Coordinates of C-alpha atoms and ligand atoms in Angstrom, one line a residue:
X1 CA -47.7 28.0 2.8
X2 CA -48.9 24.8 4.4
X3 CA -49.2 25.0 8.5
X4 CA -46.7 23.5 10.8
X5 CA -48.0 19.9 11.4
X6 CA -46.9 16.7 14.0
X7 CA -49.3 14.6 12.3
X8 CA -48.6 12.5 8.8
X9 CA -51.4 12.8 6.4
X10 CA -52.7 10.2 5.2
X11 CA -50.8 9.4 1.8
X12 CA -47.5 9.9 3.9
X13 CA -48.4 7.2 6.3
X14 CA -49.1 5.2 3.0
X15 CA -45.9 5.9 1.9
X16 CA -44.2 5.4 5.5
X17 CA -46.0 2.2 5.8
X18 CA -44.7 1.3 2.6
X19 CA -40.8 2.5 3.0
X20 CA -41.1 1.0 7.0
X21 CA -41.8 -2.6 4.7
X22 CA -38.7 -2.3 2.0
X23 CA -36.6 -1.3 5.4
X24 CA -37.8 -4.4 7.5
X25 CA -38.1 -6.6 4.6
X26 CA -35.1 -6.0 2.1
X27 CA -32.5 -3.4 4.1
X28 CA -32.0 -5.0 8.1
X29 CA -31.8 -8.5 6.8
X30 CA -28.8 -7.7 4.5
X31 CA -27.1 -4.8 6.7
X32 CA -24.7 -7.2 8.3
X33 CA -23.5 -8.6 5.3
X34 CA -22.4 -5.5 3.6
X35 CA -21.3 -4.1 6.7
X36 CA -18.9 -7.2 6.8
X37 CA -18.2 -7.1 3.3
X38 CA -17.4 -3.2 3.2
X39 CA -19.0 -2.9 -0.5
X40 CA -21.7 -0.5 -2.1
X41 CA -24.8 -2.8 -2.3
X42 CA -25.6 -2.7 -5.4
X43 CA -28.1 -5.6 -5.8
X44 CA -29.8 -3.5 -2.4
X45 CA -30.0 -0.3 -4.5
X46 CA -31.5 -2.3 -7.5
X47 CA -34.1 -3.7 -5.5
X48 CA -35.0 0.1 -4.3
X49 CA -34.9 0.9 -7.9
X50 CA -37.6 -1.9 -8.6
X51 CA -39.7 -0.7 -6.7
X52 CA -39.6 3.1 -7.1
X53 CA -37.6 4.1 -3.8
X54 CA -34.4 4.5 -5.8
X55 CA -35.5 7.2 -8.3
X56 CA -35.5 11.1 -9.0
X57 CA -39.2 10.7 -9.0
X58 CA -39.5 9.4 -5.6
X59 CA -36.9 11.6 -3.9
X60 CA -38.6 14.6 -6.0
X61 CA -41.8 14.0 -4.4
X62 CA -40.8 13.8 -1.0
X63 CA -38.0 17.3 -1.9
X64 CA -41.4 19.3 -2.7
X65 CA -43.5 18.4 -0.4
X66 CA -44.9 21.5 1.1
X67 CA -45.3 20.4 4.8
X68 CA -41.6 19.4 4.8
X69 CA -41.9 16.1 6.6
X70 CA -41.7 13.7 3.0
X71 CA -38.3 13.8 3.4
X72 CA -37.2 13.3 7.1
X73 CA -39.8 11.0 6.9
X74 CA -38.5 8.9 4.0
X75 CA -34.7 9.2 5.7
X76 CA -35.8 8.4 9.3
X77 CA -37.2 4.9 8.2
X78 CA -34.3 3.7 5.7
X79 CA -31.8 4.7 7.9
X80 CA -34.0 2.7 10.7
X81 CA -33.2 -0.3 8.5
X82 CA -29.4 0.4 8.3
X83 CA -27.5 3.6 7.7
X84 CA -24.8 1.9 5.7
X85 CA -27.3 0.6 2.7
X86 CA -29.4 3.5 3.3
X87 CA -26.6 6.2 2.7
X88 CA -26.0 3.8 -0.6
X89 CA -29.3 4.1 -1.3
X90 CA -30.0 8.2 -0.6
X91 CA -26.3 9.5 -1.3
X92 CA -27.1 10.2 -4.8
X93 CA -29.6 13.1 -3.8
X94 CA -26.8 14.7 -1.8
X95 CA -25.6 15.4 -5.9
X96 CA -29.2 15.7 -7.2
X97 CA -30.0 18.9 -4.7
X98 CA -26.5 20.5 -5.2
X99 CA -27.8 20.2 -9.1
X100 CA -31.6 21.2 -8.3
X101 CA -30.2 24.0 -5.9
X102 CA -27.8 25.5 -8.0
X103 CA -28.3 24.2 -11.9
X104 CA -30.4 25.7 -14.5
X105 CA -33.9 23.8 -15.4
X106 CA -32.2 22.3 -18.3
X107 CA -29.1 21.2 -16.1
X108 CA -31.6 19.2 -13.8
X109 CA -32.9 17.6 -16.9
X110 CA -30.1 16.9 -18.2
X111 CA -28.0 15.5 -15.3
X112 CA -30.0 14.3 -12.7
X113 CA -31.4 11.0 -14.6
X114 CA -27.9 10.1 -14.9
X115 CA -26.7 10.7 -11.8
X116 CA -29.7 7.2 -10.8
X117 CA -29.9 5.2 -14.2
X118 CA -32.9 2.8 -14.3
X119 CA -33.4 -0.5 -12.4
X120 CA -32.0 -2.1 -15.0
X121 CA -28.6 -0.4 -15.1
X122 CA -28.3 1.7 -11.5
X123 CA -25.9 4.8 -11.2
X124 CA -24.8 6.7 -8.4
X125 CA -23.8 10.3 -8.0
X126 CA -20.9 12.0 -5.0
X127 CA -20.9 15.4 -4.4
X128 CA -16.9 16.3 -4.0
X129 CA -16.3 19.4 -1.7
X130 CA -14.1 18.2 1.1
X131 CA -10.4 17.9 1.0
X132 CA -7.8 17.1 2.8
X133 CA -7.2 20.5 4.4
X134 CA -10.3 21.8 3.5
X135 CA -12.9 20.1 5.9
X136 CA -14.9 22.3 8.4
X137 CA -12.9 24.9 7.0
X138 CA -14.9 25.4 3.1
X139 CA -12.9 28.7 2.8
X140 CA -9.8 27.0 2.3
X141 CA -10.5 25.5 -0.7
X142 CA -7.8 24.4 -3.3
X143 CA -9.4 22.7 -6.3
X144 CA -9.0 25.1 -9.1
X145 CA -11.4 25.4 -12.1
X146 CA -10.1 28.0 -14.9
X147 CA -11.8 28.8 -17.5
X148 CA -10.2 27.9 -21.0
X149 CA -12.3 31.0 -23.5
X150 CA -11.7 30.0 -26.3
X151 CA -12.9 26.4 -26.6
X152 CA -15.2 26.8 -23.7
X153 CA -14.3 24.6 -21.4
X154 CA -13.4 24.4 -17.7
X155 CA -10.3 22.8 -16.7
X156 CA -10.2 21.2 -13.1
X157 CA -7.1 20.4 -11.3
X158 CA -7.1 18.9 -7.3
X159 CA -7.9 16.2 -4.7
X160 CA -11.1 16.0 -3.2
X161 CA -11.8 13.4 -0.2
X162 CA -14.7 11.5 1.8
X163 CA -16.9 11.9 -1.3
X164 CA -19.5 9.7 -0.9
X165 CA -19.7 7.2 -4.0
X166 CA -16.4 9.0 -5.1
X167 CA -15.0 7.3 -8.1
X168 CA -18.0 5.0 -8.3
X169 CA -19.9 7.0 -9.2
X170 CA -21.7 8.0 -13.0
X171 CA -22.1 11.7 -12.2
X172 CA -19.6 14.0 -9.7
X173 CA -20.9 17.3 -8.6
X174 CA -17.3 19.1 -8.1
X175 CA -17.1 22.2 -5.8
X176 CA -13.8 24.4 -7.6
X177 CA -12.6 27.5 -6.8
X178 CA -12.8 30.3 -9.8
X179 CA -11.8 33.0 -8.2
X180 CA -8.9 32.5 -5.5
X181 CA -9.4 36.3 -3.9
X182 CA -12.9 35.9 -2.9
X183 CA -12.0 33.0 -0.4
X184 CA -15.4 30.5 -0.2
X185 CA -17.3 33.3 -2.3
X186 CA -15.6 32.7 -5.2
X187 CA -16.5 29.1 -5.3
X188 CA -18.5 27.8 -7.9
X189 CA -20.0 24.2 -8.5
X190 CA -18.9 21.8 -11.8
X191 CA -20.8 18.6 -13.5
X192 CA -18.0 16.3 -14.6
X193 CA -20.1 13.8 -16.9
X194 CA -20.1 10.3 -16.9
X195 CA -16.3 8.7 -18.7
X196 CA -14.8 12.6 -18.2
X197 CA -10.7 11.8 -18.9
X198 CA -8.7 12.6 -16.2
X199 CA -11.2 12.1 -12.8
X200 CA -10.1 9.2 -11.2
X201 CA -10.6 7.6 -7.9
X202 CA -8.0 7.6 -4.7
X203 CA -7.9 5.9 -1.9
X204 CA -11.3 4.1 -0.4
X205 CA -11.6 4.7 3.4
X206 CA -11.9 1.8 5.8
X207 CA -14.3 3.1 7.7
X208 CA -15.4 2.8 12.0
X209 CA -19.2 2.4 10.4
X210 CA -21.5 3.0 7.8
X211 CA -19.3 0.4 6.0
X212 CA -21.8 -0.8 3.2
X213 CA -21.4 3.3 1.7
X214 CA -18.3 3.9 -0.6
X215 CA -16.3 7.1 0.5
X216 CA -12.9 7.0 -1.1
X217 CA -10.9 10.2 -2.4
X218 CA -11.6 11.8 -6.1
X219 CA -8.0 13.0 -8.0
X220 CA -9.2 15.6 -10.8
X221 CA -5.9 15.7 -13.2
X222 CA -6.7 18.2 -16.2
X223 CA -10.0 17.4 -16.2
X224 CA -11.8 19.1 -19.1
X225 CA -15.4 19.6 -19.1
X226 CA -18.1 21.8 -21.2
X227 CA -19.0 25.6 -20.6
X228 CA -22.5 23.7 -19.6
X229 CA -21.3 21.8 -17.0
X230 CA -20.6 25.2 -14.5
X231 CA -24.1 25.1 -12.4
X232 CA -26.0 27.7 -12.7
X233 CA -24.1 29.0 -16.1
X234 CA -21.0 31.6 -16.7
X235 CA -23.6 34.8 -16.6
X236 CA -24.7 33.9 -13.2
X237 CA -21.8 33.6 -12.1
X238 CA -19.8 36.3 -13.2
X239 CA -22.3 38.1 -11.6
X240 CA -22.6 36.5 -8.5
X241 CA -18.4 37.3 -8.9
X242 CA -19.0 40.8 -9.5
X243 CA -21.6 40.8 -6.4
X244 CA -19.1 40.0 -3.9
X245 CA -16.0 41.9 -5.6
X246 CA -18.2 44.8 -4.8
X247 CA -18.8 44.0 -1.7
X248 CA -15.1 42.6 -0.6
X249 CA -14.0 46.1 -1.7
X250 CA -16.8 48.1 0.3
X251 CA -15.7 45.9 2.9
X252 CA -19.8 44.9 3.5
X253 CA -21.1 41.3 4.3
X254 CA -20.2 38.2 3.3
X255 CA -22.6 36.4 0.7
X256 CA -23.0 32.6 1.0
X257 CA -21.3 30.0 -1.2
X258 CA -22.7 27.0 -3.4
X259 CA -21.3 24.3 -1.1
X260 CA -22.6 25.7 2.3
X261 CA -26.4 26.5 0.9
X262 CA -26.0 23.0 0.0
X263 CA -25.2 21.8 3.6
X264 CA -27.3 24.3 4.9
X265 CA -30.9 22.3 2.6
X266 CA -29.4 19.1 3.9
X267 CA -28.9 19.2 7.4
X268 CA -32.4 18.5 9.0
X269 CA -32.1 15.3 6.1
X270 CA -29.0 14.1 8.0
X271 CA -31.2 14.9 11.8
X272 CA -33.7 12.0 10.3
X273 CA -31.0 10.0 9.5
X274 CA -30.3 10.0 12.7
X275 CA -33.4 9.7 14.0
X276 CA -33.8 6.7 12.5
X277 CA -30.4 4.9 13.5
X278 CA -31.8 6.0 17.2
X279 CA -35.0 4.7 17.3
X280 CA -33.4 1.4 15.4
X281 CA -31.6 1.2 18.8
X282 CA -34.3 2.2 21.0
X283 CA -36.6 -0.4 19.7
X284 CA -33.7 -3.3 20.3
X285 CA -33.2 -2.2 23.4
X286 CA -36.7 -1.8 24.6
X287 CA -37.2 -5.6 23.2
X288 CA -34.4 -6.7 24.9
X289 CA -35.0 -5.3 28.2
X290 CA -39.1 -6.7 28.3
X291 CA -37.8 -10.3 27.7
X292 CA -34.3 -10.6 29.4
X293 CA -34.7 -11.9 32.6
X294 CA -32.2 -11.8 35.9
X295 CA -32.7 -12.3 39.4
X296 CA -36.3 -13.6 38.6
X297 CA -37.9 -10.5 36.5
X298 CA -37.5 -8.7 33.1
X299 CA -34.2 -6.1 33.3
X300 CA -37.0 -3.8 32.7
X301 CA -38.6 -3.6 36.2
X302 CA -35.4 -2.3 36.9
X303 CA -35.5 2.0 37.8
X304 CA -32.0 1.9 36.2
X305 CA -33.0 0.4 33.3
X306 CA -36.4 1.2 32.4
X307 CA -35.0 5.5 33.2
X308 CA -32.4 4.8 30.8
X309 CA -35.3 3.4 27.8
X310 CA -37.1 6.8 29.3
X311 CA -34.7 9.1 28.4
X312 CA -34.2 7.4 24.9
X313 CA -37.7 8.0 24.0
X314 CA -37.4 11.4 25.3
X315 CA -34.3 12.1 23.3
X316 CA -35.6 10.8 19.6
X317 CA -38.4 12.3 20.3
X318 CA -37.4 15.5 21.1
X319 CA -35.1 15.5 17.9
X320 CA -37.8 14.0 15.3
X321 CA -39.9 17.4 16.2
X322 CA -36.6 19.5 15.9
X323 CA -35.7 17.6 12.0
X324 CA -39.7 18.2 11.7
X325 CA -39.4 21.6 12.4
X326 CA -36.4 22.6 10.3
X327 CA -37.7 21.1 7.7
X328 CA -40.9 22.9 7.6
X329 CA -39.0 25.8 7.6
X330 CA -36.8 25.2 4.8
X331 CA -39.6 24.0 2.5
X332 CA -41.9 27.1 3.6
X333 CA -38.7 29.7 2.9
X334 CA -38.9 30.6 6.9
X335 CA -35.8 32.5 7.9
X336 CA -33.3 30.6 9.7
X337 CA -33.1 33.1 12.6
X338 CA -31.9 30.7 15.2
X339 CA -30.2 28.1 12.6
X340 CA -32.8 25.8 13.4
X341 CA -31.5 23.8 10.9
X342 CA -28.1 23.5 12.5
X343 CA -29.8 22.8 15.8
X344 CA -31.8 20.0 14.1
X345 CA -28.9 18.2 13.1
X346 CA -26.5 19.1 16.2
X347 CA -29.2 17.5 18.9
X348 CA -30.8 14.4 16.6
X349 CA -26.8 13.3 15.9
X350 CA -25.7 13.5 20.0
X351 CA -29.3 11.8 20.6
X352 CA -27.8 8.9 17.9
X353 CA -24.9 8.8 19.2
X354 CA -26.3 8.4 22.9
X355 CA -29.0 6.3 22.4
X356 CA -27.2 3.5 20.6
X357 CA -24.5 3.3 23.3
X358 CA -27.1 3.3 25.6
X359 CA -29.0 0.8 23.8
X360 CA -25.6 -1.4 24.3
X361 CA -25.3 -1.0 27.7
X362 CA -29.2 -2.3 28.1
X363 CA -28.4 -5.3 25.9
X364 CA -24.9 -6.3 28.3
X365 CA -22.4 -8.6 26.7
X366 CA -24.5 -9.3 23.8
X367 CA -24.8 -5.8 23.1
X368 CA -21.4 -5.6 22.7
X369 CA -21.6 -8.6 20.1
X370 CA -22.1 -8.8 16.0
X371 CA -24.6 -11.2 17.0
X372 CA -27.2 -8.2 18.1
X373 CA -27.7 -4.9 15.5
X374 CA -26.7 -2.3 18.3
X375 CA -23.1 -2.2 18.0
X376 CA -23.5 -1.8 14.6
X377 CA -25.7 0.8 15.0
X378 CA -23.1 2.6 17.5
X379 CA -20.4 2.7 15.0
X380 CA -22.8 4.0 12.3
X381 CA -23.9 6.7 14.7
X382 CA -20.6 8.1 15.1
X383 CA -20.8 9.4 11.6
X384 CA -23.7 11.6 12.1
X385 CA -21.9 14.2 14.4
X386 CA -19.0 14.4 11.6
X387 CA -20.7 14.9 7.9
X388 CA -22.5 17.4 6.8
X389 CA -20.6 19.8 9.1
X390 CA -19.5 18.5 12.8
X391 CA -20.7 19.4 15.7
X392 CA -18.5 21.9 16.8
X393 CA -19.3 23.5 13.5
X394 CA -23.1 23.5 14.4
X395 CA -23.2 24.9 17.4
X396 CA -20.4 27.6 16.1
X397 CA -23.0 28.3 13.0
X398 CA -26.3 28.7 15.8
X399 CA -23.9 31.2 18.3
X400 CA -22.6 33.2 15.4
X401 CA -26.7 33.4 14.1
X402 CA -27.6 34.1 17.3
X403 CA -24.7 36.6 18.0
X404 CA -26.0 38.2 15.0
X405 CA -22.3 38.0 13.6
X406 CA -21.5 36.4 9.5
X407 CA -21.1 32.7 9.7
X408 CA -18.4 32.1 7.0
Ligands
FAD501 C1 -18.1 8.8 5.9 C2 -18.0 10.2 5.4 C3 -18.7 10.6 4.3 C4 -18.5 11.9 3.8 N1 -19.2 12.3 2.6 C5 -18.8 13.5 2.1 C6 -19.3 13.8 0.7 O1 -20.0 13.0 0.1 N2 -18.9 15.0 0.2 C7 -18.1 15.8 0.8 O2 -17.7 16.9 0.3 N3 -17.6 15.6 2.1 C8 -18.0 14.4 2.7 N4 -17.5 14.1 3.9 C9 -16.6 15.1 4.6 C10 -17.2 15.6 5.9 O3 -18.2 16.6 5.6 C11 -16.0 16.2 6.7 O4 -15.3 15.1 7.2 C12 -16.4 17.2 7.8 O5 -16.9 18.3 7.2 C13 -15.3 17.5 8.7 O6 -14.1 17.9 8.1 P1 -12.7 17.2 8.5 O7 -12.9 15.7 8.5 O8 -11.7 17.7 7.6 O9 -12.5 17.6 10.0 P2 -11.8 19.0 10.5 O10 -12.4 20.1 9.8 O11 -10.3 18.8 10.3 O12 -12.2 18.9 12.0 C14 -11.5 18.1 13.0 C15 -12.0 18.5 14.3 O13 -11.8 19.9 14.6 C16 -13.0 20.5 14.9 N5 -13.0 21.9 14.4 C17 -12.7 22.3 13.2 N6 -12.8 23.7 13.2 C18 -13.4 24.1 14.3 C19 -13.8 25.3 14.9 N7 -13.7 26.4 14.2 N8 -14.2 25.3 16.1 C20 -14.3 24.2 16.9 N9 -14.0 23.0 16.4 C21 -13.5 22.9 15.2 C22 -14.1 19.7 14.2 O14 -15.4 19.8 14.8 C23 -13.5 18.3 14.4 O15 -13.9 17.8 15.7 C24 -17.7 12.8 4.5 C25 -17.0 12.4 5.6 C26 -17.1 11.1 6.1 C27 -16.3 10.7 7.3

């Protein structure tokens, strides 16, 4: 187990130097473009691709690392260059970990290189779990996947909604119900390959921010797919079923489901992304307010402003060693006695959200303009206290751990 540590070594500040350049260099210069034209990036995601940043490799590397931090790392400075390209850029591993959580090793092999292509021909990935009356509430679930014996095959029928790169995308990871008495237990998680008849894509959202990442609904009508594609294969699962049949009928404790252990690994990810979208801000600000001058000085010499870049600081700050933390933990199997990984998430999105607004405020009218990157960043932020589980449902998930009572 490698030991808790606030300081980079040194090939991760090589590779933090290195994703800090692609992010000044290649993602700020082109985030208000896409954020104008509403589009996936794709000539942004090829360029990652060139270079390596874009790959299974890279985001493999960073997954395993044993001290935890080459993944919030990685996230904190992409997002720093914009979370709209960046989320195009990284919303293919939300897919890849439900696959290298859940799937067997020859599942990973098979579906992962897909699910990115090659810099010559890029693919994305979505991971489909929400729906329209199954957000924060996983349990309620209505996409059914029955299984057809005798040509073994899965049939999926349903709508699922906000899926990133929904319909876009080369490779969906669908969450389905199997077995409708279990509630979220009998959940169970479905490749649908690339050209799969019958998966098509619904509306696209207009979104408040992160406007260069596709989220649109995914309609599944009869869609057929392979005994293979059921992560994890039909043993496990039946299982897995039996499992909590038993324990339904002893009336005992609840056993988690595919989609929330895959929320659960992805949460401190989604802290860094906010990290970064705050200390984007932060960094504006603090420019701005060293060089903007009334009544004869820099707004800076100010108590109310420079108290206001203070508790910014404080704030990111505070949150980077919270996403450090969790992440530590995940990567080292350290129980989740407190939900640290909920916390990590809950305090880095409020800091985002905070910050930037902050960050507005300290830039005035032009703050308030396209002409400046922090009201762009303030609508971006807003999305960070939503996905992945809101923040009502983080601080529900650290009272219930605390509380010692099942989190459902
Ligand atoms: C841009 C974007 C991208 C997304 N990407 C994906 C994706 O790739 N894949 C995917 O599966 N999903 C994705 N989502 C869905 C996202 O995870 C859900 O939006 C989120 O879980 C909240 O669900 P909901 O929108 O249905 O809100 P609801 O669950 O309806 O919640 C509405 C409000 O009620 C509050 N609330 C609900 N229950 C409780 C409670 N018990 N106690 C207190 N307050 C409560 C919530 O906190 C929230 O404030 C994405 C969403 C967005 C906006």
């Amino acid at each position: 187990m490698a030991e808790f540590t606030m300081e980079l070594n040194d090939e991760q500040k090589e590779v933090r130097d290195w994703l800090h350049g692609f992010a000044a260099d290649v993602i700020r210069p082109a985030a208000a473009e896409w954020d104008e034209r509403e589009e996936t990036p794709w000539p942004v995601i090829q360029e990652a691709a060139k270079v390596g940043i874009y790959s299974l490799d890279f985001y493999a590397q960073q997954y395993f690392d044993p001290t935890g931090l080459g993944i919030p790392m990685a996230m904190e400075e992409l997002f720093w260059g914009d979370a709209g390209i960046a989320l195009s850029i990284v919303g293919t591993g939300l897919a890849a970990v439900g696959v290298l959580a859940n799937g067997t090793e020859e599942q990973i092999g098979t579906w992962i290189p897909q699910m990115y292509g090659d810099a010559d021909d890029v693919k994305v990935a979505a991971f489909c779990s929400s729906e329209p009356d199954a957000g924060s509430d996983v349990a309620s679930m209505r996409t059914r996947a029955v299984y057809d014996e005798a040509k073994d095959e899965w049939v999926l029928n349903g709508t699922k909604t906000w899926a990133t790169n929904g319909g876009i995308a080369n490779v969906h990871v669908v969450v389905a119900v199997v077995d409708p008495e279990l509630g979220s237990k009998g959940h169970a998680s479905f490749i649908v390959p690339p050209g799969t008849e019958g998966l098509s894509q619904g509306q696209k959202f207009k979104k408040h921010g992160i406007r260069a990442s596709h989220t649109a609904e995914v309609v599944l009508d009869n869609v057929r797919v392979p005994g293979s594609c059921l992560l994890g294969g039909k043993e496990k699962l039946d299982e897995r079923l039996a499992r909590a049949r038993e324990k339904a009928r002893q009336g005992g404790e609840r056993v988690k489901n595919a989609a929330m252990a895959t929320f659960e690994a992805s949460r401190p990810a989604v802290g860094a992304m906010a990290v970064g979208t705050a200390r984007a801000a932060y960094e504006v600000a603090l420019d701005y307010a060293t060089t903007r001058e009334q009544f004869g000085r820099p707004i800076v010499d100010n108590q109310g402003v420079a108290f206001q870049l203070a508790d910014m600081r404080t704030s990111i700050d505070a949150a980077r060693l919270l996403v450090w933390r969790a992440s530590w933990m995940a990567v080292n199997g350290k129980p989740f006695t407190a939900a640290e990984g909920s916390m990590s998430k809950l305090f880095a999105s409020e800091t985002a959200k905070t910050v930037t607004a902050q960050a507005i405020q300290i830039l005035g009218g032009n703050g308030y303009t396209r002409e400046y990157p922090v009201e762009r960043m303030h609508r971006d932020a807003a999305i960070y206290t939503i996905f992945e589980g809101t923040s009502e449902i983080q601080r529900l998930v650290i009272a219930r751990t605390l509380a010692g009572v099942p989190i459902r």
